PDB file of C-alpha atoms in Angstrom:
ATOM      1  CA  MET A   4      -0.330  -0.206  -0.030  1.00 53.00           C
ATOM      2  CA  SER A   5       2.590   2.481   1.204  1.00 61.00           C
ATOM      3  CA  SER A   6       4.384   2.167  -2.919  1.00 61.00           C
ATOM      4  CA  LEU A   7       0.773   3.060  -4.098  1.00 54.00           C
ATOM      5  CA  LEU A   8       0.782   6.197  -2.329  1.00 55.00           C
ATOM      6  CA  ARG A   9       4.293   6.711  -3.873  1.00 62.00           C
ATOM      7  CA  VAL A  10       3.336   6.142  -6.712  1.00 53.00           C
ATOM      8  CA  LEU A  11      -0.093   8.855  -5.987  1.00 53.00           C
ATOM      9  CA  ARG A  12       1.848  11.279  -5.057  1.00 65.00           C
ATOM     10  CA  ALA A  13       4.628  11.424  -7.835  1.00 57.00           C
ATOM     11  CA  LEU A  14       1.673  11.346 -10.151  1.00 49.00           C
ATOM     12  CA  ALA A  15       0.182  14.288  -8.320  1.00 52.00           C
ATOM     13  CA  GLN A  16       3.407  16.431  -8.875  1.00 63.00           C
ATOM     14  CA  VAL A  17       3.076  15.966 -11.908  1.00 40.00           C
ATOM     15  CA  LEU A  18      -0.905  16.776 -12.523  1.00 43.00           C
ATOM     16  CA  ALA A  19       0.670  19.863 -10.511  1.00 52.00           C
ATOM     17  CA  PHE A  20       3.471  20.682 -12.868  1.00 42.00           C
ATOM     18  CA  ALA A  21       0.852  20.694 -15.686  1.00 42.00           C
ATOM     19  CA  VAL A  22      -1.565  22.757 -13.849  1.00 42.00           C
ATOM     20  CA  SER A  23       1.509  25.177 -13.563  1.00 46.00           C
ATOM     21  CA  VAL A  24       2.320  25.243 -17.511  1.00 37.00           C
ATOM     22  CA  VAL A  25      -1.376  25.467 -18.791  1.00 40.00           C
ATOM     23  CA  ASN A  26      -1.137  28.392 -16.141  1.00 44.00           C
ATOM     24  CA  MET A  27       1.906  29.727 -17.485  1.00 41.00           C
ATOM     25  CA  PRO A  28       1.390  33.437 -19.206  1.00 48.00           C
ATOM     26  CA  VAL A  29       1.862  34.200 -22.977  1.00 52.00           C
ATOM     27  CA  HIS A  30       4.486  36.577 -24.453  1.00 55.00           C
ATOM     28  CA  ALA A  31       3.585  37.498 -27.387  1.00 74.00           C
ATOM     29  CA  SER A  32       6.126  39.339 -30.167  1.00 89.00           C
ATOM     30  CA  PRO A  33       5.476  42.507 -29.860  1.00 96.00           C
ATOM     31  CA  ASP A  34       3.413  44.740 -33.207  1.00 97.00           C
ATOM     32  CA  LEU A  35       6.323  46.847 -34.781  1.00 98.00           C
ATOM     33  CA  LEU A  36       4.990  50.161 -36.091  1.00 98.00           C
ATOM     34  CA  ILE A  37       6.035  51.114 -39.492  1.00 97.00           C
ATOM     35  CA  ASP A  38       5.252  53.684 -41.631  1.00 97.00           C
ATOM     36  CA  ALA A  39       3.581  52.437 -44.704  1.00 95.00           C
ATOM     37  CA  GLY A  40       4.864  55.745 -46.953  1.00 94.00           C
ATOM     38  CA  SER A  41       8.663  55.580 -45.384  1.00 94.00           C
ATOM     39  CA  GLY A  42       9.121  52.293 -44.340  1.00 95.00           C
ATOM     40  CA  LYS A  43      10.598  53.977 -41.056  1.00 97.00           C
ATOM     41  CA  LEU A  44       9.917  51.915 -37.503  1.00 98.00           C
ATOM     42  CA  THR A  45       7.765  54.211 -35.787  1.00 98.00           C
ATOM     43  CA  GLY A  46       7.169  52.205 -32.715  1.00 98.00           C
ATOM     44  CA  ALA A  47       5.583  49.000 -31.623  1.00 98.00           C
ATOM     45  CA  THR A  48       2.069  47.796 -29.291  1.00 97.00           C
ATOM     46  CA  GLY A  49       2.523  45.287 -26.884  1.00 97.00           C
ATOM     47  CA  VAL A  50       5.721  45.041 -25.897  1.00 97.00           C
ATOM     48  CA  ASP A  51       6.739  42.923 -22.823  1.00 97.00           C
ATOM     49  CA  VAL A  52       8.625  44.977 -20.054  1.00 97.00           C
ATOM     50  CA  SER A  53       8.913  42.794 -16.562  1.00 95.00           C
ATOM     51  CA  GLY A  54       5.614  40.870 -17.033  1.00 95.00           C
ATOM     52  CA  ASN A  55       3.725  44.014 -18.495  1.00 96.00           C
ATOM     53  CA  LEU A  56       2.882  45.200 -21.337  1.00 97.00           C
ATOM     54  CA  TYR A  57       3.514  48.585 -23.091  1.00 98.00           C
ATOM     55  CA  ASP A  58       3.141  50.204 -26.534  1.00 98.00           C
ATOM     56  CA  VAL A  59       6.088  52.326 -27.770  1.00 98.00           C
ATOM     57  CA  SER A  60       6.724  55.126 -30.323  1.00 98.00           C
ATOM     58  CA  PHE A  61       9.611  56.890 -31.495  1.00 98.00           C
ATOM     59  CA  GLN A  62       8.822  60.279 -31.797  1.00 97.00           C
ATOM     60  CA  ASP A  63      11.527  63.503 -32.239  1.00 97.00           C
ATOM     61  CA  GLY A  64      11.509  66.893 -29.977  1.00 97.00           C
ATOM     62  CA  SER A  65      11.320  68.168 -26.399  1.00 97.00           C
ATOM     63  CA  CYS A  66      10.313  65.822 -23.911  1.00 97.00           C
ATOM     64  CA  LEU A  67       7.823  68.733 -22.654  1.00 97.00           C
ATOM     65  CA  GLY A  68       7.031  69.946 -25.702  1.00 97.00           C
ATOM     66  CA  LEU A  69       5.650  66.242 -26.688  1.00 97.00           C
ATOM     67  CA  ALA A  70       3.786  66.178 -23.420  1.00 97.00           C
ATOM     68  CA  ILE A  71       6.101  63.306 -22.472  1.00 97.00           C
ATOM     69  CA  ALA A  72       4.912  61.531 -18.457  1.00 97.00           C
ATOM     70  CA  GLY A  73       7.142  62.945 -16.208  1.00 97.00           C
ATOM     71  CA  CYS A  74       8.308  66.240 -18.231  1.00 96.00           C
ATOM     72  CA  ILE A  75       4.611  67.771 -17.448  1.00 95.00           C
ATOM     73  CA  PRO A  76       4.321  69.302 -13.815  1.00 94.00           C
ATOM     74  CA  GLY A  77       2.061  67.270 -12.044  1.00 94.00           C
ATOM     75  CA  THR A  78       2.608  64.228 -14.217  1.00 97.00           C
ATOM     76  CA  THR A  79       4.712  60.963 -13.306  1.00 97.00           C
ATOM     77  CA  PHE A  80       7.308  58.982 -15.514  1.00 98.00           C
ATOM     78  CA  VAL A  81       5.782  55.194 -16.574  1.00 98.00           C
ATOM     79  CA  PHE A  82       9.236  54.324 -15.678  1.00 98.00           C
ATOM     80  CA  GLY A  83      10.260  56.104 -12.213  1.00 97.00           C
ATOM     81  CA  THR A  84      13.458  54.384 -11.677  1.00 97.00           C
ATOM     82  CA  GLN A  85      16.549  53.389 -13.760  1.00 98.00           C
ATOM     83  CA  ALA A  86      16.644  50.492 -13.146  1.00 98.00           C
ATOM     84  CA  ALA A  87      13.076  50.560 -14.340  1.00 98.00           C
ATOM     85  CA  ALA A  88      14.309  52.169 -18.004  1.00 98.00           C
ATOM     86  CA  LEU A  89      17.209  49.952 -18.051  1.00 98.00           C
ATOM     87  CA  THR A  90      15.199  47.118 -18.649  1.00 98.00           C
ATOM     88  CA  ALA A  91      12.454  48.539 -20.848  1.00 98.00           C
ATOM     89  CA  SER A  92      15.485  49.584 -23.044  1.00 98.00           C
ATOM     90  CA  GLN A  93      16.266  46.650 -23.059  1.00 98.00           C
ATOM     91  CA  ALA A  94      13.811  45.727 -24.286  1.00 98.00           C
ATOM     92  CA  LEU A  95      13.661  47.844 -27.309  1.00 98.00           C
ATOM     93  CA  LEU A  96      16.964  46.246 -27.933  1.00 98.00           C
ATOM     94  CA  ASN A  97      15.744  42.383 -27.670  1.00 97.00           C
ATOM     95  CA  SER A  98      12.114  42.787 -29.038  1.00 97.00           C
ATOM     96  CA  VAL A  99      11.056  45.444 -31.312  1.00 98.00           C
ATOM     97  CA  LEU A 100      14.714  46.918 -33.028  1.00 97.00           C
ATOM     98  CA  ILE A 101      15.478  44.079 -35.185  1.00 97.00           C
ATOM     99  CA  ASP A 102      15.505  42.626 -38.412  1.00 96.00           C
ATOM    100  CA  VAL A 103      12.006  41.323 -39.903  1.00 93.00           C
ATOM    101  CA  GLY A 104      12.750  40.682 -43.751  1.00 86.00           C
ATOM    102  CA  PRO A 105      14.849  41.503 -46.629  1.00 88.00           C
ATOM    103  CA  GLU A 106      13.253  45.418 -46.377  1.00 86.00           C
ATOM    104  CA  GLN A 107      12.943  45.551 -42.725  1.00 94.00           C
ATOM    105  CA  LEU A 108      16.378  45.337 -41.033  1.00 96.00           C
ATOM    106  CA  PHE A 109      15.686  47.588 -38.407  1.00 97.00           C
ATOM    107  CA  ASP A 110      18.288  46.347 -36.043  1.00 97.00           C
ATOM    108  CA  ALA A 111      21.178  46.217 -38.974  1.00 96.00           C
ATOM    109  CA  GLN A 112      20.012  49.347 -40.283  1.00 97.00           C
ATOM    110  CA  PRO A 113      19.692  52.550 -37.227  1.00 97.00           C
ATOM    111  CA  GLU A 114      18.360  54.874 -39.749  1.00 97.00           C
ATOM    112  CA  LEU A 115      15.234  53.264 -40.191  1.00 97.00           C
ATOM    113  CA  THR A 116      13.985  54.045 -36.904  1.00 98.00           C
ATOM    114  CA  ARG A 117      12.051  57.146 -36.945  1.00 97.00           C
ATOM    115  CA  GLY A 118      14.020  60.336 -35.743  1.00 96.00           C
ATOM    116  CA  CYS A 119      16.812  58.929 -36.914  1.00 97.00           C
ATOM    117  CA  GLU A 120      19.211  59.030 -39.740  1.00 95.00           C
ATOM    118  CA  VAL A 121      22.572  58.617 -39.201  1.00 94.00           C
ATOM    119  CA  THR A 122      23.438  54.725 -40.787  1.00 94.00           C
ATOM    120  CA  LEU A 123      25.751  54.044 -37.828  1.00 96.00           C
ATOM    121  CA  ALA A 124      23.757  54.048 -34.279  1.00 97.00           C
ATOM    122  CA  CYS A 125      20.591  55.318 -33.485  1.00 98.00           C
ATOM    123  CA  PHE A 126      20.060  56.705 -29.743  1.00 98.00           C
ATOM    124  CA  ILE A 127      16.576  56.315 -28.256  1.00 98.00           C
ATOM    125  CA  ALA A 128      15.888  57.835 -24.777  1.00 98.00           C
ATOM    126  CA  THR A 129      13.594  56.470 -22.006  1.00 98.00           C
ATOM    127  CA  PRO A 130      13.121  59.335 -19.568  1.00 98.00           C
ATOM    128  CA  TYR A 131      12.703  58.267 -15.950  1.00 98.00           C
ATOM    129  CA  GLY A 132      13.178  61.453 -13.423  1.00 97.00           C
ATOM    130  CA  PHE A 133      15.367  64.173 -12.651  1.00 97.00           C
ATOM    131  CA  ASN A 134      19.220  65.050 -10.973  1.00 96.00           C
ATOM    132  CA  PHE A 135      19.271  68.302  -9.721  1.00 94.00           C
ATOM    133  CA  GLY A 136      16.935  69.906 -12.217  1.00 93.00           C
ATOM    134  CA  PHE A 137      18.339  68.211 -15.425  1.00 97.00           C
ATOM    135  CA  LEU A 138      15.944  65.427 -17.121  1.00 97.00           C
ATOM    136  CA  VAL A 139      17.727  61.950 -17.150  1.00 98.00           C
ATOM    137  CA  ALA A 140      17.182  58.983 -19.106  1.00 98.00           C
ATOM    138  CA  VAL A 141      18.573  55.585 -20.294  1.00 98.00           C
ATOM    139  CA  ILE A 142      20.094  55.837 -23.716  1.00 98.00           C
ATOM    140  CA  ALA A 143      19.456  52.878 -25.652  1.00 98.00           C
ATOM    141  CA  THR A 144      21.876  52.479 -29.180  1.00 98.00           C
ATOM    142  CA  ASN A 145      20.658  50.432 -31.380  1.00 98.00           C
ATOM    143  CA  HIS A 146      24.082  50.315 -33.393  1.00 97.00           C
ATOM    144  CA  ALA A 147      24.709  49.211 -36.906  1.00 96.00           C
ATOM    145  CA  VAL A 148      27.089  46.226 -35.745  1.00 95.00           C
ATOM    146  CA  ASN A 149      24.438  44.396 -33.554  1.00 91.00           C
ATOM    147  CA  ALA A 150      27.438  43.702 -31.139  1.00 92.00           C
ATOM    148  CA  ASN A 151      27.819  47.606 -29.899  1.00 94.00           C
ATOM    149  CA  ASP A 152      24.431  47.774 -28.760  1.00 97.00           C
ATOM    150  CA  SER A 153      24.147  48.886 -25.740  1.00 97.00           C
ATOM    151  CA  LEU A 154      22.659  50.377 -22.934  1.00 98.00           C
ATOM    152  CA  ASN A 155      23.566  54.626 -21.522  1.00 97.00           C
ATOM    153  CA  PRO A 156      21.739  54.691 -17.662  1.00 96.00           C
ATOM    154  CA  SER A 157      22.611  57.992 -16.900  1.00 91.00           C
ATOM    155  CA  PHE A 158      22.054  60.252 -20.248  1.00 96.00           C
ATOM    156  CA  SER A 159      21.123  63.809 -18.948  1.00 96.00           C
ATOM    157  CA  ALA A 160      19.186  66.749 -20.926  1.00 95.00           C
ATOM    158  CA  ALA A 161      16.671  69.770 -20.003  1.00 96.00           C
ATOM    159  CA  THR A 162      12.982  69.441 -20.429  1.00 96.00           C
ATOM    160  CA  THR A 163      12.947  71.568 -23.670  1.00 96.00           C
ATOM    161  CA  THR A 164      15.993  69.898 -25.217  1.00 95.00           C
ATOM    162  CA  ASP A 165      14.368  69.090 -28.699  1.00 96.00           C
ATOM    163  CA  PHE A 166      16.099  66.339 -30.842  1.00 96.00           C
ATOM    164  CA  THR A 167      14.303  67.069 -33.755  1.00 95.00           C
ATOM    165  CA  ASP A 168      18.454  68.884 -34.380  1.00 91.00           C
ATOM    166  CA  HIS A 169      19.963  65.292 -33.521  1.00 95.00           C
ATOM    167  CA  PRO A 170      20.021  63.106 -36.279  1.00 96.00           C
ATOM    168  CA  ASP A 171      20.708  60.213 -34.521  1.00 97.00           C
ATOM    169  CA  VAL A 172      18.567  60.491 -31.270  1.00 97.00           C
ATOM    170  CA  THR A 173      14.857  60.291 -30.156  1.00 98.00           C
ATOM    171  CA  TRP A 174      12.453  59.725 -27.667  1.00 98.00           C
ATOM    172  CA  ALA A 175      10.559  56.743 -26.534  1.00 98.00           C
ATOM    173  CA  ILE A 176       7.262  57.400 -25.473  1.00 98.00           C
ATOM    174  CA  TRP A 177       5.621  54.530 -23.595  1.00 98.00           C
ATOM    175  CA  THR A 178       2.153  53.907 -22.571  1.00 97.00           C
ATOM    176  CA  PRO A 179       1.003  51.070 -20.257  1.00 97.00           C
ATOM    177  CA  ARG A 180      -1.310  48.990 -21.631  1.00 90.00           C
ATOM    178  CA  SER A 181      -2.088  45.947 -19.202  1.00 69.00           C
ATOM    179  CA  PRO A 182      -0.653  43.177 -17.242  1.00 61.00           C
ATOM    180  CA  VAL A 183       0.226  40.088 -19.189  1.00 52.00           C
ATOM    181  CA  THR A 184      -2.740  37.785 -18.309  1.00 50.00           C
ATOM    182  CA  PRO A 185      -2.203  33.625 -18.207  1.00 46.00           C
ATOM    183  CA  VAL A 186      -3.509  32.072 -21.703  1.00 46.00           C
ATOM    184  CA  SER A 187      -4.372  28.554 -21.431  1.00 45.00           C
ATOM    185  CA  GLU A 188      -1.868  26.576 -23.576  1.00 44.00           C
ATOM    186  CA  PRO A 189      -3.901  24.412 -25.432  1.00 52.00           C
ATOM    187  CA  ALA A 190      -1.001  21.621 -26.434  1.00 49.00           C
ATOM    188  CA  SER A 191      -0.529  21.160 -22.543  1.00 49.00           C
ATOM    189  CA  LEU A 192      -3.718  19.650 -22.661  1.00 48.00           C
ATOM    190  CA  PRO A 193      -2.971  16.127 -23.293  1.00 53.00           C
ATOM    191  CA  LEU A 194      -0.169  16.071 -20.520  1.00 48.00           C
ATOM    192  CA  LEU A 195      -3.177  16.931 -18.268  1.00 45.00           C
ATOM    193  CA  ALA A 196      -5.413  13.569 -19.533  1.00 49.00           C
ATOM    194  CA  SER A 197      -2.105  11.501 -20.219  1.00 56.00           C
ATOM    195  CA  ALA A 198      -1.474  11.851 -16.008  1.00 51.00           C
ATOM    196  CA  GLY A 199      -4.635  11.024 -15.717  1.00 52.00           C
ATOM    197  CA  LEU A 200      -5.116   7.971 -17.007  1.00 52.00           C
ATOM    198  CA  ALA A 201      -1.718   7.359 -16.124  1.00 56.00           C
ATOM    199  CA  LEU A 202      -3.187   7.551 -11.914  1.00 54.00           C
ATOM    200  CA  ILE A 203      -6.108   5.078 -12.970  1.00 56.00           C
ATOM    201  CA  ALA A 204      -3.756   2.986 -14.384  1.00 60.00           C
ATOM    202  CA  THR A 205      -2.123   2.274 -11.934  1.00 59.00           C
ATOM    203  CA  VAL A 206      -4.353   2.298  -9.448  1.00 53.00           C
ATOM    204  CA  ARG A 207      -6.111  -0.750 -11.033  1.00 62.00           C
ATOM    205  CA  ARG A 208      -2.434  -2.685 -11.408  1.00 64.00           C
ATOM    206  CA  GLN A 209      -2.439  -2.174  -7.351  1.00 60.00           C
ATOM    207  CA  GLN A 210      -5.909  -3.044  -6.832  1.00 58.00           C
ATOM    208  CA  ALA A 211      -5.158  -6.736  -9.274  1.00 58.00           C
ATOM    209  CA  ARG A 212      -1.600  -7.599  -7.311  1.00 58.00           C
ATOM    210  CA  GLY A 213      -3.447  -6.912  -4.255  1.00 59.00           C
ATOM    211  CA  GLY A 214      -6.371  -8.049  -4.197  1.00 53.00           C
ATOM    212  CA  ARG A 215      -8.082  -5.511  -2.723  1.00 49.00           C
ATOM    213  CA  ARG A 216     -10.136  -2.234  -3.778  1.00 48.00           C
ATOM    214  CA  ILE A 217      -9.316   1.784  -2.669  1.00 41.00           C
ATOM    215  CA  GLN A 218     -12.582   2.654  -1.270  1.00 46.00           C
TER     216      GLN A 218
END
């Protein structure tokens, strides 16, 4: 009987694992926004940053002029710490500034990002706070040579600094969407069924061997 209990406990662990897999959040790739006329990457929707989804838009101008949250008095930055802005900027490099086709080389050709005209690198700023009156931001550098991509955690400027005059710098304007919600994974359902059938078969074998039925 003790061996049967051990088997049942093991199968219970398998079932628990299967349930956790079924309820595991599914992180879909963001949808890239591409201007039909110029072919420029203008932003993306559904960017996953630490389990939450955001839309992002690349725009020239000043933080104040673009009314970016945090630059306007009475508002707060979407990412209010350097660590959070670093995570968001890394998400840009990992999932937005990517090559998706022969004419959409948004990683290999930084000039294809809106606000950037320089072929060597595009610097994308995510603001997160102030330091001694100056706006501070994380710069995600999308370099034409992928190995040279980097993050600068302490870029500073005035809220009125206009990136329109800087052909290699643009703002990342973030908008929160919603938390990532668990999505059932259909491929995991057979695992649950198989585990259940294995449990039934094991119990029946133990009953046949021991000549006893579990009530």
